[in-house]
Every structure is written in structure tokens, then in C-alpha cells.
Coordinates of C-alpha atoms and ligand atoms in Angstrom, one line a residue:
M1 CA -20.2 -39.4 19.9
Y2 CA -20.0 -35.9 18.9
A3 CA -20.1 -34.5 15.6
A4 CA -20.5 -31.5 13.0
V5 CA -24.0 -32.1 11.4
V6 CA -25.2 -29.3 9.0
H7 CA -29.3 -29.3 8.4
A8 CA -29.5 -26.1 6.4
L9 CA -27.0 -26.4 2.8
G10 CA -25.2 -22.7 3.7
Q11 CA -25.6 -22.7 7.4
P12 CA -22.6 -23.3 10.2
P13 CA -22.5 -27.0 11.2
R14 CA -24.1 -27.7 14.7
Y15 CA -21.8 -29.7 17.0
E16 CA -24.4 -32.4 18.4
S17 CA -24.4 -35.9 19.5
V18 CA -24.5 -38.3 16.6
P19 CA -25.1 -41.9 16.6
E20 CA -21.3 -43.7 16.0
P21 CA -20.1 -45.0 12.6
V22 CA -21.2 -48.3 11.3
P23 CA -18.1 -50.2 9.9
A24 CA -19.3 -52.1 6.0
S25 CA -17.3 -54.1 5.1
G26 CA -13.7 -53.4 4.1
E27 CA -14.3 -50.8 7.2
V28 CA -12.1 -49.8 10.1
V29 CA -13.9 -47.6 12.3
V30 CA -10.4 -44.3 13.1
E31 CA -10.5 -41.5 15.6
V32 CA -10.0 -37.9 14.1
L33 CA -7.6 -35.9 15.3
A34 CA -7.8 -33.1 12.8
A35 CA -9.7 -32.0 9.9
A36 CA -9.8 -29.1 7.8
L37 CA -12.3 -26.7 6.8
Y38 CA -11.3 -25.2 3.5
P39 CA -12.9 -23.7 0.2
L40 CA -14.0 -27.3 -1.0
V41 CA -15.5 -28.3 2.2
R42 CA -17.3 -25.0 2.6
S43 CA -18.5 -26.1 -0.9
F44 CA -19.8 -29.2 -0.3
A45 CA -21.6 -27.5 3.0
S46 CA -23.4 -24.9 0.6
G47 CA -24.6 -27.5 -2.0
G48 CA -22.5 -25.4 -4.1
H49 CA -19.4 -28.2 -5.5
Y50 CA -19.2 -29.5 -9.4
T51 CA -19.2 -32.6 -7.7
G52 CA -22.8 -32.1 -6.8
G53 CA -24.5 -34.2 -3.2
D54 CA -26.6 -32.3 -1.3
A55 CA -28.3 -34.7 0.8
L56 CA -28.8 -33.5 4.4
P57 CA -27.8 -33.8 7.7
L58 CA -24.2 -33.8 6.4
V59 CA -20.8 -34.3 8.8
P60 CA -18.7 -32.0 6.7
G61 CA -15.4 -32.7 6.2
F62 CA -13.0 -33.9 3.3
D63 CA -10.2 -35.4 4.5
G64 CA -8.2 -35.0 8.0
V65 CA -5.8 -37.3 9.8
G66 CA -6.7 -39.6 12.3
R67 CA -5.7 -42.7 14.5
T68 CA -6.5 -46.7 13.8
S69 CA -7.3 -48.6 16.4
A70 CA -3.5 -50.2 16.4
G71 CA -2.6 -46.8 16.9
E72 CA -0.9 -46.2 13.7
L73 CA -1.4 -41.9 12.2
V74 CA -3.3 -41.9 9.3
Y75 CA -4.8 -39.8 6.4
I76 CA -7.8 -40.2 5.5
P77 CA -7.7 -38.9 2.2
V78 CA -11.5 -38.6 1.2
L79 CA -14.9 -38.7 2.2
E80 CA -17.6 -37.2 0.9
P81 CA -20.4 -35.6 2.2
P82 CA -23.0 -37.1 4.2
H83 CA -20.6 -38.6 6.3
G84 CA -17.8 -36.2 6.4
T85 CA -14.7 -36.0 8.7
M86 CA -15.1 -33.5 11.6
A87 CA -17.0 -36.5 13.9
E88 CA -15.3 -37.9 17.2
R89 CA -14.8 -41.1 14.9
V90 CA -15.0 -42.1 10.7
A91 CA -15.8 -45.5 9.1
V92 CA -12.8 -45.7 6.2
P93 CA -12.1 -48.4 3.8
A94 CA -8.8 -49.7 5.1
A95 CA -7.8 -49.6 2.2
A96 CA -7.4 -46.5 1.5
L97 CA -5.3 -45.4 4.9
M98 CA -2.4 -43.6 4.1
P99 CA 0.4 -43.6 6.9
V100 CA 2.2 -40.0 8.1
P101 CA 5.2 -40.3 7.7
R102 CA 6.7 -39.7 11.3
G103 CA 7.9 -36.5 12.4
L104 CA 4.4 -34.7 11.1
D105 CA 1.7 -33.3 12.9
P106 CA -1.6 -34.0 12.7
V107 CA -3.1 -30.5 12.5
T108 CA 0.0 -29.7 9.6
V109 CA -0.5 -32.5 7.9
A110 CA -4.9 -31.9 8.0
A111 CA -4.0 -28.3 7.3
V112 CA -1.4 -28.6 4.1
M113 CA -2.8 -31.5 2.1
N114 CA -5.7 -29.8 0.7
P115 CA -3.2 -27.1 -1.1
A116 CA -0.4 -29.0 -1.6
S117 CA -2.3 -31.9 -3.0
S118 CA -3.9 -29.1 -5.8
A119 CA -0.3 -28.0 -6.7
W120 CA 1.3 -31.7 -7.1
I121 CA -1.4 -33.1 -8.6
A122 CA -1.6 -29.9 -11.5
L123 CA 2.2 -29.7 -12.1
R124 CA 3.0 -34.0 -11.9
E125 CA -0.2 -35.2 -13.2
R126 CA -1.6 -32.7 -15.2
G127 CA 0.9 -30.1 -16.1
R128 CA 3.4 -32.5 -16.1
L129 CA 6.3 -30.6 -15.1
R130 CA 9.5 -30.8 -16.7
E131 CA 13.1 -30.2 -15.2
G132 CA 13.9 -26.3 -15.5
E133 CA 10.8 -25.0 -17.1
S134 CA 8.6 -22.2 -15.6
V135 CA 5.4 -21.9 -13.9
L136 CA 3.3 -18.8 -13.5
V137 CA 1.3 -19.4 -10.3
L138 CA -1.9 -17.3 -10.8
G139 CA -3.2 -16.9 -7.8
A140 CA -0.6 -16.7 -5.7
T141 CA -1.2 -15.2 -2.4
G142 CA -3.9 -17.8 -0.8
N143 CA -2.8 -21.2 0.6
A144 CA -2.9 -23.2 -2.3
G145 CA -0.9 -20.7 -4.5
R146 CA 1.7 -20.7 -1.4
A147 CA 2.0 -24.4 -1.9
A148 CA 2.3 -24.2 -5.4
I149 CA 5.3 -22.5 -5.6
Q150 CA 7.1 -24.6 -3.2
L151 CA 6.4 -27.2 -5.0
A152 CA 7.3 -25.8 -8.3
L153 CA 10.9 -25.4 -7.3
D154 CA 10.6 -28.1 -5.2
Q155 CA 10.2 -30.4 -8.4
G156 CA 12.5 -28.9 -10.6
A157 CA 11.0 -25.8 -12.1
G158 CA 13.7 -23.2 -13.3
A159 CA 12.0 -20.1 -12.6
V160 CA 8.3 -19.4 -10.9
V161 CA 6.5 -16.3 -11.6
A162 CA 3.6 -15.1 -8.7
A163 CA 0.9 -13.5 -9.0
G164 CA -1.7 -12.0 -6.9
R165 CA -3.8 -9.3 -5.5
D166 CA -2.5 -8.2 -2.4
P167 CA 0.5 -6.9 -1.6
Q168 CA 1.8 -7.9 1.6
A169 CA 0.5 -11.1 0.9
L170 CA 2.4 -11.0 -2.4
R171 CA 6.0 -10.2 -1.0
A172 CA 5.1 -13.5 1.5
A173 CA 4.3 -15.2 -1.8
A174 CA 7.6 -13.9 -3.2
A175 CA 9.7 -14.7 0.0
L176 CA 9.3 -18.5 -0.7
G177 CA 11.4 -18.1 -3.6
A178 CA 9.5 -17.0 -6.6
H179 CA 11.6 -15.4 -9.4
R180 CA 8.9 -12.6 -10.3
T181 CA 5.7 -11.0 -9.2
V182 CA 2.6 -9.6 -10.9
Q183 CA 0.3 -7.3 -8.8
L184 CA -2.8 -7.3 -9.7
T185 CA -4.0 -4.1 -9.1
G186 CA -4.4 -0.6 -11.0
S187 CA -5.7 -1.0 -14.9
D188 CA -7.0 -3.8 -17.5
E189 CA -4.1 -2.6 -19.0
E190 CA -1.2 -2.3 -16.9
I191 CA -2.5 -6.1 -15.6
A192 CA -2.4 -7.5 -18.9
A193 CA 1.4 -5.5 -19.3
A194 CA 2.8 -7.2 -15.8
F195 CA 1.7 -10.3 -17.0
G196 CA 3.5 -9.5 -20.9
A197 CA 7.3 -8.3 -18.8
A198 CA 7.2 -11.5 -16.5
A199 CA 5.3 -14.3 -17.9
A200 CA 5.1 -14.1 -21.5
D201 CA 7.6 -17.4 -21.6
V202 CA 6.5 -19.7 -19.4
D203 CA 5.4 -23.5 -20.1
I204 CA 2.8 -23.9 -17.3
V205 CA 0.0 -21.6 -16.0
L206 CA -1.7 -23.0 -12.0
D207 CA -4.7 -20.9 -12.1
Y208 CA -6.3 -20.7 -9.3
L209 CA -8.6 -17.3 -10.0
W210 CA -10.1 -18.0 -13.7
D211 CA -12.5 -15.0 -14.6
R212 CA -10.6 -11.5 -15.3
P213 CA -7.3 -12.3 -13.9
A214 CA -7.1 -15.3 -16.2
E215 CA -8.1 -13.5 -18.9
L216 CA -5.5 -10.5 -18.5
A217 CA -2.3 -12.7 -17.8
L218 CA -3.3 -14.7 -21.0
D219 CA -3.7 -11.7 -23.0
G220 CA -0.4 -10.4 -21.7
I221 CA 1.3 -13.8 -22.2
L222 CA 0.0 -13.9 -25.9
R223 CA 0.3 -10.2 -26.7
H224 CA 4.8 -10.5 -25.2
R225 CA 5.2 -14.3 -26.4
A226 CA 8.3 -14.5 -28.1
D227 CA 7.6 -17.9 -29.6
L228 CA 3.5 -19.1 -30.1
T229 CA 4.2 -21.9 -31.5
R230 CA 5.8 -23.4 -27.8
T231 CA 3.4 -24.9 -25.8
L232 CA 1.4 -23.1 -23.2
R233 CA -0.2 -25.7 -20.7
W234 CA -2.8 -24.0 -19.2
V235 CA -4.1 -25.8 -15.6
Q236 CA -7.6 -24.3 -14.5
V237 CA -7.3 -25.8 -11.1
G238 CA -9.8 -23.3 -9.0
S239 CA -11.8 -20.1 -9.4
A240 CA -11.0 -18.0 -6.4
A241 CA -12.4 -14.9 -9.0
G242 CA -15.4 -15.8 -10.8
P243 CA -16.3 -18.6 -12.5
D244 CA -16.4 -17.6 -15.8
M245 CA -14.0 -16.7 -18.5
T246 CA -14.1 -14.9 -21.8
V247 CA -11.6 -16.0 -24.3
P248 CA -11.4 -14.3 -28.0
S249 CA -11.4 -17.8 -30.0
A250 CA -8.4 -16.2 -32.2
W251 CA -6.5 -16.6 -28.8
F252 CA -6.7 -20.7 -29.5
R253 CA -5.7 -20.3 -33.0
K254 CA -3.0 -17.5 -32.4
A255 CA -0.7 -20.0 -29.9
D256 CA -0.7 -22.8 -29.2
V257 CA -2.5 -23.1 -25.8
S258 CA -3.2 -26.3 -24.2
V259 CA -6.3 -25.8 -21.6
C260 CA -6.8 -28.4 -19.3
G261 CA -8.4 -28.9 -15.6
S262 CA -7.3 -30.6 -11.8
G263 CA -9.5 -31.2 -9.7
L264 CA -11.7 -34.4 -8.4
G265 CA -12.7 -35.7 -12.2
S266 CA -10.0 -34.7 -13.8
I267 CA -7.6 -38.2 -12.7
S268 CA -8.8 -41.2 -11.9
G269 CA -9.1 -42.3 -8.2
A270 CA -6.3 -44.6 -8.0
R271 CA -4.1 -42.0 -9.6
R272 CA -5.5 -40.1 -7.1
A273 CA -4.8 -42.3 -4.2
A274 CA -0.5 -42.6 -5.7
A275 CA -0.5 -39.2 -5.9
L276 CA -1.5 -38.1 -2.3
R277 CA 1.1 -40.7 -1.4
E278 CA 3.9 -39.6 -3.2
L279 CA 3.3 -35.7 -1.7
L280 CA 3.2 -37.2 2.0
A281 CA 5.9 -38.8 1.8
R282 CA 7.3 -35.8 0.6
L283 CA 6.1 -33.7 3.1
P284 CA 8.5 -34.0 5.5
A285 CA 11.6 -32.3 3.3
L286 CA 9.1 -29.2 3.0
A287 CA 8.5 -26.5 5.8
P288 CA 4.8 -25.1 5.9
T289 CA 3.3 -22.9 3.9
T290 CA -0.1 -22.6 5.4
E291 CA -0.7 -21.0 8.9
V292 CA -3.2 -23.0 11.7
V293 CA -5.5 -21.9 13.8
T294 CA -6.6 -25.2 15.9
V295 CA -10.8 -24.9 17.3
P296 CA -12.0 -27.3 19.2
M297 CA -14.9 -29.7 17.4
S298 CA -17.1 -27.9 19.8
E299 CA -16.7 -24.8 19.1
I300 CA -17.3 -25.1 14.9
E301 CA -20.4 -23.2 14.9
T302 CA -19.1 -19.7 15.8
A303 CA -15.8 -20.0 14.2
W304 CA -16.8 -22.0 11.0
D305 CA -18.2 -18.1 9.5
S306 CA -15.6 -15.8 11.7
P307 CA -12.5 -14.8 10.0
T308 CA -9.2 -15.9 10.8
S309 CA -6.2 -14.2 9.6
S310 CA -5.6 -13.3 6.5
G311 CA -4.4 -16.6 4.6
A312 CA -4.7 -19.0 8.0
R313 CA -6.4 -22.1 8.3
L314 CA -9.1 -23.4 10.4
V315 CA -8.5 -26.3 11.7
F316 CA -10.7 -28.5 14.2
V317 CA -10.5 -30.6 16.4
P318 CA -12.3 -32.9 18.0
G319 CA -14.4 -31.2 21.6
G320 CA -13.8 -29.1 23.5
A321 CA -10.5 -27.5 25.0
D322 CA -9.0 -30.8 26.5
E323 CA -8.8 -31.9 23.3
R324 CA -6.5 -28.6 22.3
A325 CA -3.9 -29.5 24.7
S326 CA -3.6 -32.9 24.2
A327 CA -4.1 -32.4 20.2
A328 CA -1.0 -29.7 21.4
R329 CA 0.5 -32.3 23.2
E330 CA 0.0 -34.9 20.2
A331 CA 2.3 -32.7 17.6
R332 CA 4.7 -32.0 20.4
K333 CA 5.1 -36.0 20.7
D334 CA 5.3 -36.6 17.4
R335 CA 7.7 -34.3 16.3
E336 CA 9.8 -35.0 19.3
T337 CA 9.5 -38.9 17.9
V338 CA 11.5 -37.7 14.5
Ligands
LIG1 N1 -8.9 -28.2 -8.2 C1 -8.6 -28.7 -7.0 O1 -7.4 -29.4 -6.6 C2 -7.8 -27.7 -5.5 C3 -7.3 -27.8 -4.5 C4 -7.7 -27.1 -3.2 C5 -8.1 -25.3 -4.2 N2 -8.9 -25.2 -5.3 C6 -9.5 -23.6 -5.1 O2 -8.2 -23.1 -5.9 C7 -8.4 -22.0 -4.9 C8 -7.3 -21.3 -3.7 O3 -8.0 -22.0 -2.7 P1 -7.0 -22.5 -1.7 O4 -7.2 -23.0 -0.5 O5 -5.8 -20.9 -2.0 O6 -7.9 -20.5 -0.6 P2 -7.4 -19.9 0.2 O7 -6.8 -19.8 1.2 O8 -8.8 -19.0 0.9 O9 -7.1 -19.0 -1.2 C9 -8.2 -17.9 -2.0 C10 -7.0 -16.7 -2.6 O10 -7.6 -16.5 -3.6 C11 -7.3 -15.1 -3.5 N3 -8.6 -14.3 -4.4 C12 -9.6 -13.6 -4.3 N4 -10.6 -13.4 -4.9 C13 -8.8 -12.5 -6.1 C14 -10.0 -11.8 -6.6 N5 -11.0 -11.5 -7.1 N6 -8.1 -11.8 -7.4 C15 -7.3 -12.1 -6.6 N7 -7.2 -12.8 -5.6 C16 -8.1 -13.4 -5.2 C17 -7.2 -14.9 -2.4 O11 -6.4 -13.2 -2.9 P3 -6.8 -12.1 -1.6 O12 -5.7 -12.2 -0.6 O13 -6.1 -10.8 -2.4 O14 -8.2 -12.2 -0.8 C18 -6.2 -15.7 -1.8 O15 -5.0 -15.4 -2.1 C19 -10.0 -21.8 -4.3 O16 -11.4 -21.1 -5.5 C20 -10.2 -23.4 -4.1 O17 -11.2 -23.7 -4.7 C21 -8.8 -26.7 -5.8

């Protein structure tokens, strides 16, 4: 069979022939229909992810959608390197597979699950959003940020504030229903003041950025917060702006700020799996917030680093152009069975 194979960390994978997967006890072989490329996948393929792991060669792809030998459409939740989902077939523990609800097509599910799950888990498991609370999405213009706006509203947030850098993308994010926006341009003073004006009294921050934008957000919020003893739950989810943030210690003494992270190590595998099943069940009711570019796996080496339109997510389907057409047919067929 064929797979995408990374031979040097940080280099694009090559599409090449590899041995068929041999299932261990409890595992089944699944035919992969779609696997998305997103920051975590790139991070694993460059050896830079916080969970470690840099064995080579490796097949990238952390999750995806496949079909079992019984013909069932399934979500494959986690396949860590060196045996990722960017292969024609993968061996997966049978118990880990999650049925894809009818009406969802493989490519869309592969594209939305990572960004949507980042928000779902951060809101429900880590931030513990309660009906009517307000949420600041820091970094609302990316795939995860857009999903966070949608899911915060879906899960009962009373108000959502969207903060982002690109004005056009921020308008698009706001169109998902955000009540207020913060534009991350201008002087530090202006940005902090904008956070103070739009987000001073939020209950939860979903932080996809960290670094300077997070410093300015926390500064602006604390300077203008009406009641500093009202708990601010800061959920750290991503570091698109940079890996480090400087926080004066006094900020944690002058207000009730509770910081936690949401990532692979911050909840148990069982809880994460349960959350992913809940999210999958919710997906048919939600419009996709991710623009998808479908690419045959045979083109992965050139597609890996190629620029896509802003915000678009690459989803690889196995093989060449024939499979691209077949994936499109599959998507139509699955939609027609709703
Ligand atoms: N912990 C988890 O469970 C989890 C899951 C998924 C994602 N993540 C993390 O969340 C982050 C976003 O992921 P994604 O899937 O949304 O990625 P994405 O679709 O590639 O979007 C990245 C976003 O970050 C923004 N950005 C980059 N640098 C910025 C800066 N200096 N200031 C403001 N905005 C900046 C970009 O805005 P522009 O349009 O202005 O460039 C873009 O909107 C990544 O760090 C990712 O690793 C975490």
C-alpha cells in the first residue's frame, strides 16, 4: 500500500510504498478516506510537539475518517507517530473507533474534528462553561477560533467576544455570531484598551494565541474589570502568537484569575474519547466553520508547504485524482442518505 512518509524531521513527507499494517490483538484494519493537515500534525512531523516523539521514518496524521471492512464509516481519534493516518490503511484498536453520524461526509469530519474538539474540550471539560456566561475567544480568526465562537454559542454562552489580527477574517468570525470584536492591531496601549472595553467582564478566555496578545488581553481585562473577585477562567489552548508570556505576579494577587491548559495531556484518554463522541453526535446540527481543500495523498510532498487561501484546511484523500473524484462521490452519497 501507499503512505506519506517523513524521512527527516521538518521535511515534507514523500508518497511511497510501505508494508501493510499488521493489526495487534484487539486492533482492526481501517481503510483511510480522509486525514487533515493542521498545526498538531505539522508539529509531530517536525519533532516539535510537547508530547515528544521523533522516531523516523514516520507516517504523519493524527486522526481521520475511514471505513471498516464491514463498511462502517468511522472516526479514527488518535494515531500517534510513527504510525499516522496519512496512509491507505491503518491498524486501530477496535474499541477506539467512533461511528460517524449519518449525513456527515468523511472529508468534512476530518477537517473539523481537530479545531472543533479543541473548543469543545476547552469549553466543556476545562473551562466548564455554564449557561449565560461570557467567553473571549483570543485568536478567533483561525479554524479553531471560528469553531470556538460557534460552539460557545451552541453550548449556551450569553456573549462571545472575538479577538483576532486579520480584519477580514475577524469580520468573518464575527459573522458566526460573536457579539463584540477586538482587533489586534495598533499600539499595545490601544489593544489593551480595546480588550478592556469589549471583554473586561468575561467569565472564560479561550486562548489560542498566548505571547504578547495574551499579555495585552489579561492586562486590559484586569484594568477594567468591574469586580476583580469574579473568577476569570483562562483556558490556554494554543500558542499561535508565540510560546512564552510574561505575567507580573501582582496580576494574580489583585484579581481572581484561574489558569489551566487544554491539550493532549490535560484530560484522561477516557474523558477525551467521551468528549469526542459527544462532539461527533453534535456535528450534524452545526454548519462547518472550516473551508476545505481536498488533495490526493499522492500530491502530499508538494501540497504540504504550499500556501492555501487564508484559513483553508488541507485534507488528504488516499491515492491520486481517481480517489479525489471518489471522495467527492462518497461525500454526495453520504449527504443523500440523511
Ligand atoms: N490544545 C488543543 O487541543 C488544540 C487543538 C487545535 C489547535 N490548537 C492550537 O490552536 C492554535 C490555532 O489552531 P488552528 O487550527 O486554528 O490554526 P489555523 O487555522 O492555522 O489558525 C491560526 C490562527 O492564528 C492566528 N495567528 C497567528 N499568529 C498570530 C499573532 N501573532 N497574533 C494574532 N493571531 C495570530 C492566525 O491569524 P492571521 O489570520 O492573522 O494570520 C490564524 O487565524 C494553534 O496554536 C494550534 O496548535 C490546540
